[in-house]
Amino acid sequence: MKLIHLGLLAASLSLASLAQADEALAKAKNCTTCHGMDKKIVGPGYKEVAAKRGGEKGAEAAMAAKIKAGSKGEWGQVPMPPNNVTDAEAATLAKWVLSIK
């Protein structure tokens, strides 16, 4: 029984660590210059993006593509420029943003 509890604790800590790592990646890639957690800076806040896109089929892949290539017109007149990220980093960031509640 103690092993189960230790396993659950380790899994929880691992998930928390991944969430912090992905937030660190967002900061390292300067995403937080334009996006706040729950408020618009230049672009929408992460929570707003997650609420709007979270339930869509293929949302992760679509968001990763927009993170990498940029986008315009979806959230207003100011375009999001392309970001200097790898495909793996874009996928990680998209998954993280969509997981925010």
PDB file of C-alpha atoms in Angstrom:
ATOM      1  CA  MET A   1       0.000   0.000   0.000  1.00  0.00           C
ATOM      2  CA  LYS A   2       2.843   2.377   0.809  1.00  0.00           C
ATOM      3  CA  LEU A   3       4.328   1.682  -2.619  1.00  0.00           C
ATOM      4  CA  ILE A   4       1.099   2.793  -4.268  1.00  0.00           C
ATOM      5  CA  HIS A   5       1.090   6.035  -2.283  1.00  0.00           C
ATOM      6  CA  LEU A   6       4.738   6.647  -3.110  1.00  0.00           C
ATOM      7  CA  GLY A   7       4.023   5.988  -6.781  1.00  0.00           C
ATOM      8  CA  LEU A   8       1.119   8.446  -6.777  1.00  0.00           C
ATOM      9  CA  LEU A   9       3.237  11.044  -5.005  1.00  0.00           C
ATOM     10  CA  ALA A  10       6.060  10.587  -7.510  1.00  0.00           C
ATOM     11  CA  ALA A  11       3.622  10.907 -10.429  1.00  0.00           C
ATOM     12  CA  SER A  12       2.126  14.093  -8.953  1.00  0.00           C
ATOM     13  CA  LEU A  13       5.533  15.625  -8.433  1.00  0.00           C
ATOM     14  CA  SER A  14       6.554  14.636 -11.937  1.00  0.00           C
ATOM     15  CA  LEU A  15       3.485  16.320 -13.446  1.00  0.00           C
ATOM     16  CA  ALA A  16       4.078  19.455 -11.402  1.00  0.00           C
ATOM     17  CA  SER A  17       7.686  19.462 -12.519  1.00  0.00           C
ATOM     18  CA  LEU A  18       6.650  19.109 -16.186  1.00  0.00           C
ATOM     19  CA  ALA A  19       4.195  22.000 -15.859  1.00  0.00           C
ATOM     20  CA  GLN A  20       6.913  24.204 -14.381  1.00  0.00           C
ATOM     21  CA  ALA A  21       9.358  23.102 -17.062  1.00  0.00           C
ATOM     22  CA  ASP A  22       6.889  24.032 -19.809  1.00  0.00           C
ATOM     23  CA  GLU A  23       6.256  27.408 -18.211  1.00  0.00           C
ATOM     24  CA  ALA A  24      10.024  27.860 -18.080  1.00  0.00           C
ATOM     25  CA  LEU A  25      10.181  27.022 -21.796  1.00  0.00           C
ATOM     26  CA  ALA A  26       7.501  29.649 -22.498  1.00  0.00           C
ATOM     27  CA  LYS A  27       9.556  32.205 -20.591  1.00  0.00           C
ATOM     28  CA  ALA A  28      12.787  31.140 -22.308  1.00  0.00           C
ATOM     29  CA  LYS A  29      11.170  31.503 -25.734  1.00  0.00           C
ATOM     30  CA  ASN A  30       9.775  34.939 -24.795  1.00  0.00           C
ATOM     31  CA  CYS A  31       6.135  33.832 -25.082  1.00  0.00           C
ATOM     32  CA  THR A  32       5.357  35.590 -21.808  1.00  0.00           C
ATOM     33  CA  THR A  33       6.310  38.932 -23.354  1.00  0.00           C
ATOM     34  CA  CYS A  34       2.967  38.898 -25.178  1.00  0.00           C
ATOM     35  CA  HIS A  35       0.871  36.344 -23.259  1.00  0.00           C
ATOM     36  CA  GLY A  36      -0.072  36.383 -19.596  1.00  0.00           C
ATOM     37  CA  MET A  37      -1.366  33.395 -17.688  1.00  0.00           C
ATOM     38  CA  ASP A  38      -4.864  34.769 -17.245  1.00  0.00           C
ATOM     39  CA  LYS A  39      -4.727  38.167 -18.907  1.00  0.00           C
ATOM     40  CA  LYS A  40      -4.117  39.650 -22.318  1.00  0.00           C
ATOM     41  CA  ILE A  41      -0.854  41.503 -22.786  1.00  0.00           C
ATOM     42  CA  VAL A  42      -0.487  41.803 -26.563  1.00  0.00           C
ATOM     43  CA  GLY A  43      -2.033  38.435 -27.351  1.00  0.00           C
ATOM     44  CA  PRO A  44      -4.628  36.499 -25.349  1.00  0.00           C
ATOM     45  CA  GLY A  45      -3.864  34.954 -21.977  1.00  0.00           C
ATOM     46  CA  TYR A  46      -3.054  31.262 -21.870  1.00  0.00           C
ATOM     47  CA  LYS A  47      -6.256  30.456 -19.977  1.00  0.00           C
ATOM     48  CA  GLU A  48      -8.344  32.163 -22.665  1.00  0.00           C
ATOM     49  CA  VAL A  49      -6.588  30.202 -25.400  1.00  0.00           C
ATOM     50  CA  ALA A  50      -7.076  26.935 -23.505  1.00  0.00           C
ATOM     51  CA  ALA A  51     -10.763  27.693 -22.922  1.00  0.00           C
ATOM     52  CA  LYS A  52     -11.353  28.518 -26.588  1.00  0.00           C
ATOM     53  CA  ARG A  53      -9.289  25.751 -28.174  1.00  0.00           C
ATOM     54  CA  GLY A  54      -9.020  23.022 -25.542  1.00  0.00           C
ATOM     55  CA  GLY A  55     -11.910  20.899 -26.751  1.00  0.00           C
ATOM     56  CA  GLU A  56     -11.194  21.095 -30.461  1.00  0.00           C
ATOM     57  CA  LYS A  57     -10.065  18.026 -32.354  1.00  0.00           C
ATOM     58  CA  GLY A  58      -6.473  18.470 -33.492  1.00  0.00           C
ATOM     59  CA  ALA A  59      -5.991  21.534 -31.302  1.00  0.00           C
ATOM     60  CA  GLU A  60      -2.480  20.571 -30.172  1.00  0.00           C
ATOM     61  CA  ALA A  61      -1.126  20.152 -33.683  1.00  0.00           C
ATOM     62  CA  ALA A  62      -2.862  23.293 -34.951  1.00  0.00           C
ATOM     63  CA  MET A  63      -1.564  25.357 -32.041  1.00  0.00           C
ATOM     64  CA  ALA A  64       1.965  23.987 -32.409  1.00  0.00           C
ATOM     65  CA  ALA A  65       1.913  25.026 -36.070  1.00  0.00           C
ATOM     66  CA  LYS A  66       0.761  28.536 -35.133  1.00  0.00           C
ATOM     67  CA  ILE A  67       3.397  28.806 -32.426  1.00  0.00           C
ATOM     68  CA  LYS A  68       6.089  27.896 -34.933  1.00  0.00           C
ATOM     69  CA  ALA A  69       4.837  29.767 -38.024  1.00  0.00           C
ATOM     70  CA  GLY A  70       2.884  32.612 -36.426  1.00  0.00           C
ATOM     71  CA  SER A  71      -0.710  33.581 -37.077  1.00  0.00           C
ATOM     72  CA  LYS A  72      -2.896  36.602 -37.703  1.00  0.00           C
ATOM     73  CA  GLY A  73      -6.501  37.608 -37.464  1.00  0.00           C
ATOM     74  CA  GLU A  74      -7.660  35.000 -34.976  1.00  0.00           C
ATOM     75  CA  TRP A  75      -7.331  37.149 -31.848  1.00  0.00           C
ATOM     76  CA  GLY A  76      -7.512  40.627 -33.356  1.00  0.00           C
ATOM     77  CA  GLN A  77      -5.438  42.828 -35.634  1.00  0.00           C
ATOM     78  CA  VAL A  78      -2.023  42.257 -34.075  1.00  0.00           C
ATOM     79  CA  PRO A  79      -0.352  39.218 -35.678  1.00  0.00           C
ATOM     80  CA  MET A  80       1.689  36.701 -33.718  1.00  0.00           C
ATOM     81  CA  PRO A  81       5.096  36.471 -35.362  1.00  0.00           C
ATOM     82  CA  PRO A  82       6.807  33.151 -36.071  1.00  0.00           C
ATOM     83  CA  ASN A  83       8.737  31.822 -33.098  1.00  0.00           C
ATOM     84  CA  ASN A  84      12.225  30.373 -33.105  1.00  0.00           C
ATOM     85  CA  VAL A  85      11.246  26.984 -31.699  1.00  0.00           C
ATOM     86  CA  THR A  86      11.778  23.409 -32.782  1.00  0.00           C
ATOM     87  CA  ASP A  87       8.822  21.214 -33.692  1.00  0.00           C
ATOM     88  CA  ALA A  88       9.219  19.431 -30.342  1.00  0.00           C
ATOM     89  CA  GLU A  89       9.272  22.726 -28.413  1.00  0.00           C
ATOM     90  CA  ALA A  90       6.189  23.978 -30.268  1.00  0.00           C
ATOM     91  CA  ALA A  91       4.370  20.717 -29.452  1.00  0.00           C
ATOM     92  CA  THR A  92       5.410  20.956 -25.792  1.00  0.00           C
ATOM     93  CA  LEU A  93       4.222  24.552 -25.537  1.00  0.00           C
ATOM     94  CA  ALA A  94       0.912  23.767 -27.254  1.00  0.00           C
ATOM     95  CA  LYS A  95       0.234  20.833 -24.950  1.00  0.00           C
ATOM     96  CA  TRP A  96       1.080  22.962 -21.908  1.00  0.00           C
ATOM     97  CA  VAL A  97      -1.133  25.893 -22.950  1.00  0.00           C
ATOM     98  CA  LEU A  98      -4.079  23.605 -23.676  1.00  0.00           C
ATOM     99  CA  SER A  99      -3.694  21.961 -20.262  1.00  0.00           C
ATOM    100  CA  ILE A 100      -4.088  25.242 -18.353  1.00  0.00           C
ATOM    101  CA  LYS A 101      -7.331  25.542 -16.434  1.00  0.00           C
TER     102      LYS A 101
END
